[in-house]
PDB file of C-alpha atoms in Angstrom:
ATOM      1  CA  GLY R 217     -44.271 -55.198 -33.625  1.00 67.00           C
ATOM      2  CA  TYR R 218     -42.772 -57.276 -31.190  1.00 70.00           C
ATOM      3  CA  GLY R 219     -45.112 -59.628 -29.562  1.00 68.00           C
ATOM      4  CA  ALA R 220     -46.142 -59.772 -26.537  1.00 63.00           C
ATOM      5  CA  ALA R 221     -42.474 -58.206 -25.060  1.00 75.00           C
ATOM      6  CA  GLU R 222     -41.870 -55.693 -23.693  1.00 85.00           C
ATOM      7  CA  THR R 223     -40.033 -52.618 -24.961  1.00 86.00           C
ATOM      8  CA  PHE R 224     -38.401 -49.566 -24.097  1.00 88.00           C
ATOM      9  CA  THR R 225     -36.947 -46.689 -26.224  1.00 89.00           C
ATOM     10  CA  LYS R 226     -33.910 -44.718 -25.252  1.00 88.00           C
ATOM     11  CA  GLU R 227     -31.560 -42.720 -26.667  1.00 87.00           C
ATOM     12  CA  GLY R 228     -33.244 -43.973 -30.615  1.00 88.00           C
ATOM     13  CA  LYS R 229     -32.662 -46.884 -29.857  1.00 91.00           C
ATOM     14  CA  THR R 230     -34.957 -49.810 -28.530  1.00 91.00           C
ATOM     15  CA  TYR R 231     -34.562 -52.259 -25.879  1.00 91.00           C
ATOM     16  CA  VAL R 232     -36.750 -55.190 -25.748  1.00 90.00           C
ATOM     17  CA  LYS R 233     -37.177 -57.770 -22.619  1.00 89.00           C
ATOM     18  CA  GLY R 234     -35.999 -60.780 -24.126  1.00 83.00           C
ATOM     19  CA  SER R 235     -35.031 -61.755 -27.491  1.00 81.00           C
ATOM     20  CA  ALA R 236     -37.064 -60.466 -29.803  1.00 79.00           C
ATOM     21  CA  GLY R 237     -39.413 -61.188 -32.911  1.00 85.00           C
ATOM     22  CA  VAL R 238     -39.815 -58.239 -35.107  1.00 91.00           C
ATOM     23  CA  ILE R 239     -43.112 -58.474 -36.729  1.00 91.00           C
ATOM     24  CA  LEU R 240     -43.042 -55.966 -39.843  1.00 92.00           C
ATOM     25  CA  GLU R 241     -46.499 -54.808 -41.219  1.00 92.00           C
ATOM     26  CA  ALA R 242     -47.798 -52.431 -43.970  1.00 92.00           C
ATOM     27  CA  THR R 243     -51.346 -51.177 -45.289  1.00 92.00           C
ATOM     28  CA  ASP R 244     -51.845 -49.799 -48.713  1.00 89.00           C
ATOM     29  CA  GLU R 245     -55.293 -49.097 -48.547  1.00 89.00           C
ATOM     30  CA  LEU R 246     -55.813 -48.325 -52.563  1.00 89.00           C
ATOM     31  CA  SER R 247     -53.462 -51.366 -54.237  1.00 90.00           C
ATOM     32  CA  GLY R 248     -52.463 -53.148 -51.351  1.00 91.00           C
ATOM     33  CA  VAL R 249     -48.465 -54.090 -50.229  1.00 94.00           C
ATOM     34  CA  GLU R 250     -46.594 -56.892 -52.237  1.00 94.00           C
ATOM     35  CA  HIS R 251     -43.775 -57.150 -50.468  1.00 95.00           C
ATOM     36  CA  ILE R 252     -42.258 -55.819 -47.040  1.00 96.00           C
ATOM     37  CA  TYR R 253     -38.352 -55.919 -47.483  1.00 96.00           C
ATOM     38  CA  PHE R 254     -36.002 -56.425 -44.426  1.00 96.00           C
ATOM     39  CA  SER R 255     -32.138 -55.607 -43.907  1.00 96.00           C
ATOM     40  CA  VAL R 256     -30.596 -56.743 -40.317  1.00 97.00           C
ATOM     41  CA  ASP R 257     -26.971 -55.784 -40.188  1.00 97.00           C
ATOM     42  CA  GLY R 258     -26.971 -54.274 -43.917  1.00 96.00           C
ATOM     43  CA  SER R 259     -27.397 -57.548 -45.648  1.00 96.00           C
ATOM     44  CA  PRO R 260     -29.268 -57.742 -48.711  1.00 97.00           C
ATOM     45  CA  PHE R 261     -32.603 -56.719 -48.899  1.00 97.00           C
ATOM     46  CA  ALA R 262     -35.067 -60.369 -48.459  1.00 96.00           C
ATOM     47  CA  VAL R 263     -38.438 -60.965 -48.415  1.00 96.00           C
ATOM     48  CA  TYR R 264     -39.716 -60.737 -44.928  1.00 95.00           C
ATOM     49  CA  SER R 265     -41.976 -64.192 -44.029  1.00 94.00           C
ATOM     50  CA  ALA R 266     -42.106 -64.638 -40.304  1.00 93.00           C
ATOM     51  CA  PRO R 267     -40.677 -62.498 -37.424  1.00 92.00           C
ATOM     52  CA  VAL R 268     -37.487 -62.090 -37.989  1.00 92.00           C
ATOM     53  CA  ALA R 269     -34.910 -63.440 -35.319  1.00 91.00           C
ATOM     54  CA  LEU R 270     -33.077 -61.472 -33.136  1.00 91.00           C
ATOM     55  CA  THR R 271     -31.598 -63.658 -30.517  1.00 91.00           C
ATOM     56  CA  GLU R 272     -27.853 -61.931 -29.423  1.00 93.00           C
ATOM     57  CA  GLU R 273     -27.626 -59.547 -26.425  1.00 92.00           C
ATOM     58  CA  ARG R 274     -26.531 -56.602 -29.098  1.00 93.00           C
ATOM     59  CA  GLU R 275     -27.927 -53.875 -31.539  1.00 94.00           C
ATOM     60  CA  TYR R 276     -28.904 -54.350 -34.235  1.00 95.00           C
ATOM     61  CA  GLN R 277     -29.134 -52.360 -36.850  1.00 96.00           C
ATOM     62  CA  LEU R 278     -33.770 -53.950 -39.240  1.00 95.00           C
ATOM     63  CA  ASP R 279     -33.900 -51.665 -42.767  1.00 96.00           C
ATOM     64  CA  CYS R 280     -37.187 -52.203 -43.673  1.00 96.00           C
ATOM     65  CA  TYR R 281     -39.906 -50.699 -46.855  1.00 95.00           C
ATOM     66  CA  ALA R 282     -42.730 -52.145 -48.205  1.00 95.00           C
ATOM     67  CA  ALA R 283     -43.831 -51.854 -52.213  1.00 95.00           C
ATOM     68  CA  ASP R 284     -47.479 -51.634 -53.156  1.00 93.00           C
ATOM     69  CA  HIS R 285     -49.039 -53.926 -56.297  1.00 94.00           C
ATOM     70  CA  VAL R 286     -47.716 -50.683 -58.560  1.00 94.00           C
ATOM     71  CA  GLY R 287     -44.088 -49.975 -58.318  1.00 89.00           C
ATOM     72  CA  ASN R 288     -44.894 -47.210 -55.405  1.00 92.00           C
ATOM     73  CA  VAL R 289     -41.515 -47.848 -52.479  1.00 94.00           C
ATOM     74  CA  GLU R 290     -42.046 -45.648 -49.095  1.00 94.00           C
ATOM     75  CA  LYS R 291     -38.345 -45.029 -47.364  1.00 96.00           C
ATOM     76  CA  ILE R 292     -36.153 -47.452 -46.088  1.00 96.00           C
ATOM     77  CA  LYS R 293     -37.639 -46.764 -41.565  1.00 95.00           C
ATOM     78  CA  LYS R 294     -34.791 -47.426 -39.889  1.00 95.00           C
ATOM     79  CA  VAL R 295     -34.779 -49.304 -36.057  1.00 93.00           C
ATOM     80  CA  ARG R 296     -31.596 -49.712 -33.522  1.00 95.00           C
ATOM     81  CA  ILE R 297     -32.980 -52.615 -31.752  1.00 94.00           C
ATOM     82  CA  PHE R 298     -31.257 -54.381 -28.679  1.00 94.00           C
ATOM     83  CA  PRO R 299     -32.741 -57.592 -27.293  1.00 93.00           C
ATOM     84  CA  ASP R 300     -31.794 -57.445 -23.657  1.00 93.00           C
ATOM     85  CA  LEU R 301     -31.188 -60.590 -22.641  1.00 91.00           C
ATOM     86  CA  PHE R 302     -29.620 -60.844 -19.575  1.00 93.00           C
ATOM     87  CA  PRO R 303     -29.616 -59.460 -16.200  1.00 95.00           C
ATOM     88  CA  PRO R 304     -27.678 -56.856 -14.538  1.00 97.00           C
ATOM     89  CA  GLN R 305     -24.078 -58.521 -12.460  1.00 97.00           C
ATOM     90  CA  THR R 306     -22.859 -57.152  -9.670  1.00 98.00           C
ATOM     91  CA  THR R 307     -19.809 -57.061  -7.845  1.00 97.00           C
ATOM     92  CA  ILE R 308     -18.881 -56.582  -4.571  1.00 97.00           C
ATOM     93  CA  GLU R 309     -15.470 -54.033  -4.073  1.00 97.00           C
ATOM     94  CA  ILE R 310     -13.718 -53.547  -0.183  1.00 96.00           C
ATOM     95  CA  SER R 311     -12.104 -50.200   1.101  1.00 95.00           C
ATOM     96  CA  GLY R 312      -9.964 -50.145   3.880  1.00 92.00           C
ATOM     97  CA  ASP R 313      -8.938 -52.765   6.147  1.00 92.00           C
ATOM     98  CA  ARG R 314      -9.296 -56.159   5.385  1.00 92.00           C
ATOM     99  CA  PHE R 315      -8.760 -59.983   6.655  1.00 92.00           C
ATOM    100  CA  GLU R 316     -10.156 -61.589   4.324  1.00 93.00           C
ATOM    101  CA  ASP R 317     -13.800 -61.749   5.765  1.00 93.00           C
ATOM    102  CA  VAL R 318     -12.592 -59.385   8.874  1.00 95.00           C
ATOM    103  CA  LEU R 319     -13.356 -55.395   8.300  1.00 95.00           C
ATOM    104  CA  SER R 320     -12.440 -53.082  10.536  1.00 94.00           C
ATOM    105  CA  GLY R 321     -14.856 -50.517  11.479  1.00 92.00           C
ATOM    106  CA  ARG R 322     -12.856 -47.619   9.005  1.00 94.00           C
ATOM    107  CA  SER R 323     -13.650 -50.157   5.847  1.00 96.00           C
ATOM    108  CA  LYS R 324     -16.603 -49.423   3.608  1.00 97.00           C
ATOM    109  CA  ILE R 325     -18.628 -52.142   1.398  1.00 97.00           C
ATOM    110  CA  LEU R 326     -19.026 -51.428  -2.705  1.00 98.00           C
ATOM    111  CA  LEU R 327     -21.889 -52.241  -4.570  1.00 98.00           C
ATOM    112  CA  LYS R 328     -21.332 -52.069  -8.339  1.00 98.00           C
ATOM    113  CA  ALA R 329     -23.338 -53.439 -10.935  1.00 98.00           C
ATOM    114  CA  GLU R 330     -23.262 -53.053 -14.958  1.00 97.00           C
ATOM    115  CA  ASP R 331     -26.018 -54.046 -17.489  1.00 95.00           C
ATOM    116  CA  LYS R 332     -24.615 -54.848 -21.098  1.00 92.00           C
ATOM    117  CA  GLY R 333     -28.727 -53.723 -22.457  1.00 89.00           C
ATOM    118  CA  MET R 334     -30.213 -50.187 -21.153  1.00 90.00           C
ATOM    119  CA  GLY R 335     -29.176 -50.297 -17.149  1.00 93.00           C
ATOM    120  CA  ILE R 336     -29.004 -50.187 -14.018  1.00 96.00           C
ATOM    121  CA  ALA R 337     -32.453 -49.299 -12.726  1.00 96.00           C
ATOM    122  CA  ALA R 338     -31.134 -49.476  -8.823  1.00 98.00           C
ATOM    123  CA  ILE R 339     -28.817 -52.400  -6.559  1.00 98.00           C
ATOM    124  CA  GLN R 340     -31.349 -53.622  -3.694  1.00 98.00           C
ATOM    125  CA  TYR R 341     -29.632 -54.506  -0.175  1.00 98.00           C
ATOM    126  CA  ARG R 342     -29.878 -55.667   3.284  1.00 98.00           C
ATOM    127  CA  ILE R 343     -27.710 -56.380   6.156  1.00 97.00           C
ATOM    128  CA  ASP R 344     -28.511 -59.540   9.119  1.00 97.00           C
ATOM    129  CA  SER R 345     -32.785 -59.492   7.127  1.00 91.00           C
ATOM    130  CA  ASN R 346     -33.084 -56.183   7.475  1.00 96.00           C
ATOM    131  CA  ALA R 347     -35.909 -54.288   5.494  1.00 97.00           C
ATOM    132  CA  TRP R 348     -34.221 -54.360   1.496  1.00 98.00           C
ATOM    133  CA  ARG R 349     -32.698 -50.836   0.869  1.00 98.00           C
ATOM    134  CA  THR R 350     -32.066 -49.131  -2.136  1.00 98.00           C
ATOM    135  CA  TYR R 351     -27.817 -48.137  -2.364  1.00 98.00           C
ATOM    136  CA  GLN R 352     -26.906 -44.838  -3.146  1.00 97.00           C
ATOM    137  CA  ALA R 353     -23.178 -44.729  -1.008  1.00 97.00           C
ATOM    138  CA  PRO R 354     -20.334 -47.295   0.262  1.00 97.00           C
ATOM    139  CA  LEU R 355     -22.071 -49.040   3.108  1.00 97.00           C
ATOM    140  CA  ASN R 356     -19.239 -47.923   6.598  1.00 96.00           C
ATOM    141  CA  ALA R 357     -18.645 -50.857   8.280  1.00 95.00           C
ATOM    142  CA  GLY R 358     -18.494 -48.739  11.367  1.00 93.00           C
ATOM    143  CA  SER R 359     -22.161 -48.274  11.413  1.00 95.00           C
ATOM    144  CA  LEU R 360     -22.644 -51.989  11.764  1.00 95.00           C
ATOM    145  CA  GLU R 361     -21.873 -53.820  15.786  1.00 95.00           C
ATOM    146  CA  GLN R 362     -19.075 -56.095  16.078  1.00 94.00           C
ATOM    147  CA  GLY R 363     -19.436 -59.002  15.704  1.00 95.00           C
ATOM    148  CA  ASP R 364     -20.905 -61.348  11.973  1.00 97.00           C
ATOM    149  CA  HIS R 365     -22.885 -60.085   9.614  1.00 97.00           C
ATOM    150  CA  ARG R 366     -24.978 -61.069   6.218  1.00 98.00           C
ATOM    151  CA  LEU R 367     -25.280 -58.305   3.236  1.00 98.00           C
ATOM    152  CA  GLU R 368     -27.730 -60.102   1.138  1.00 98.00           C
ATOM    153  CA  TYR R 369     -28.338 -57.910  -2.403  1.00 98.00           C
ATOM    154  CA  TYR R 370     -29.026 -57.663  -6.276  1.00 98.00           C
ATOM    155  CA  ALA R 371     -29.623 -55.175  -9.534  1.00 98.00           C
ATOM    156  CA  VAL R 372     -32.775 -54.686 -11.737  1.00 97.00           C
ATOM    157  CA  ASP R 373     -31.962 -53.071 -14.839  1.00 96.00           C
ATOM    158  CA  GLN R 374     -33.945 -50.835 -16.417  1.00 94.00           C
ATOM    159  CA  THR R 375     -36.062 -53.660 -18.669  1.00 93.00           C
ATOM    160  CA  GLY R 376     -36.992 -55.458 -15.469  1.00 93.00           C
ATOM    161  CA  ASN R 377     -34.368 -57.836 -15.959  1.00 94.00           C
ATOM    162  CA  ARG R 378     -33.925 -59.089 -11.808  1.00 96.00           C
ATOM    163  CA  GLU R 379     -30.618 -60.594 -11.110  1.00 97.00           C
ATOM    164  CA  THR R 380     -30.324 -63.605  -9.100  1.00 97.00           C
ATOM    165  CA  GLY R 381     -29.800 -62.759  -5.506  1.00 97.00           C
ATOM    166  CA  LYS R 382     -26.103 -63.186  -3.820  1.00 98.00           C
ATOM    167  CA  SER R 383     -24.544 -62.874  -0.374  1.00 97.00           C
ATOM    168  CA  PHE R 384     -21.718 -61.874   1.044  1.00 97.00           C
ATOM    169  CA  LEU R 385     -20.881 -63.261   5.109  1.00 97.00           C
ATOM    170  CA  PHE R 386     -17.969 -61.299   7.020  1.00 96.00           C
ATOM    171  CA  SER R 387     -17.386 -59.971  10.192  1.00 96.00           C
ATOM    172  CA  VAL R 388     -17.116 -56.232  11.563  1.00 96.00           C
ATOM    173  CA  ASP R 389     -14.041 -56.041  13.679  1.00 94.00           C
ATOM    174  CA  LYS R 390     -13.977 -52.267  15.502  1.00 89.00           C
ATOM    175  CA  THR R 391     -11.394 -53.799  19.285  1.00 85.00           C
ATOM    176  CA  PRO R 392      -7.864 -52.952  19.190  1.00 77.00           C
ATOM    177  CA  PRO R 393      -4.998 -55.437  19.937  1.00 72.00           C
ATOM    178  CA  MET R 394      -4.341 -55.419  23.113  1.00 67.00           C
ATOM    179  CA  MET R 395      -0.421 -55.770  24.972  1.00 68.00           C
ATOM    180  CA  VAL R 396       0.223 -57.922  27.671  1.00 66.00           C
ATOM    181  CA  GLN R 397       3.550 -57.360  29.527  1.00 67.00           C
ATOM    182  CA  GLU R 398       4.893 -61.088  31.210  1.00 68.00           C
ATOM    183  CA  LEU R 399       7.507 -60.400  33.778  1.00 68.00           C
ATOM    184  CA  VAL R 400       9.715 -64.047  33.720  1.00 71.00           C
ATOM    185  CA  GLY R 401      12.674 -64.988  36.783  1.00 68.00           C
ATOM    186  CA  LYS R 402      12.792 -64.294  39.998  1.00 69.00           C
ATOM    187  CA  SER R 403      10.981 -62.200  41.379  1.00 56.00           C
TER     188      SER R 403
END
């Protein structure tokens, strides 16, 4: 077991939200369990005496088996465990014409999130304090009014880790420049 930690299974791997303290238990109705043995990432088997701490965000291979008091040994159980410690990280990318934080009406705003753990569940965003929406496609700057805007966004991974919200302040410019003619000299 994993104590009170939430667990999720995907593609034969167990994801644990947060650092994992793996609790190993075994039962034997006749002679009783003498010891539980465990190995992490191929290390020599050791006698289990306290929860096995898995504190890095990476995949662990945990092998374990129990032996009873008369020498019966169960088949080794193999478990792949991934403690999902950190929230995803979202980056923003601008496609199209841009000058510093001024976007043309032809520009698009792309949100991309990465998660080392179980993967992204969703990216949420809102523009100018409107309702939060689930990001599904690049945001078209041309659909916004000309002027200043604020984009807020964050991602959530499949184990429920939520990224701290980020924001992007930008302006949309849809007006082309105007040529002004000036005559110099005597008329």
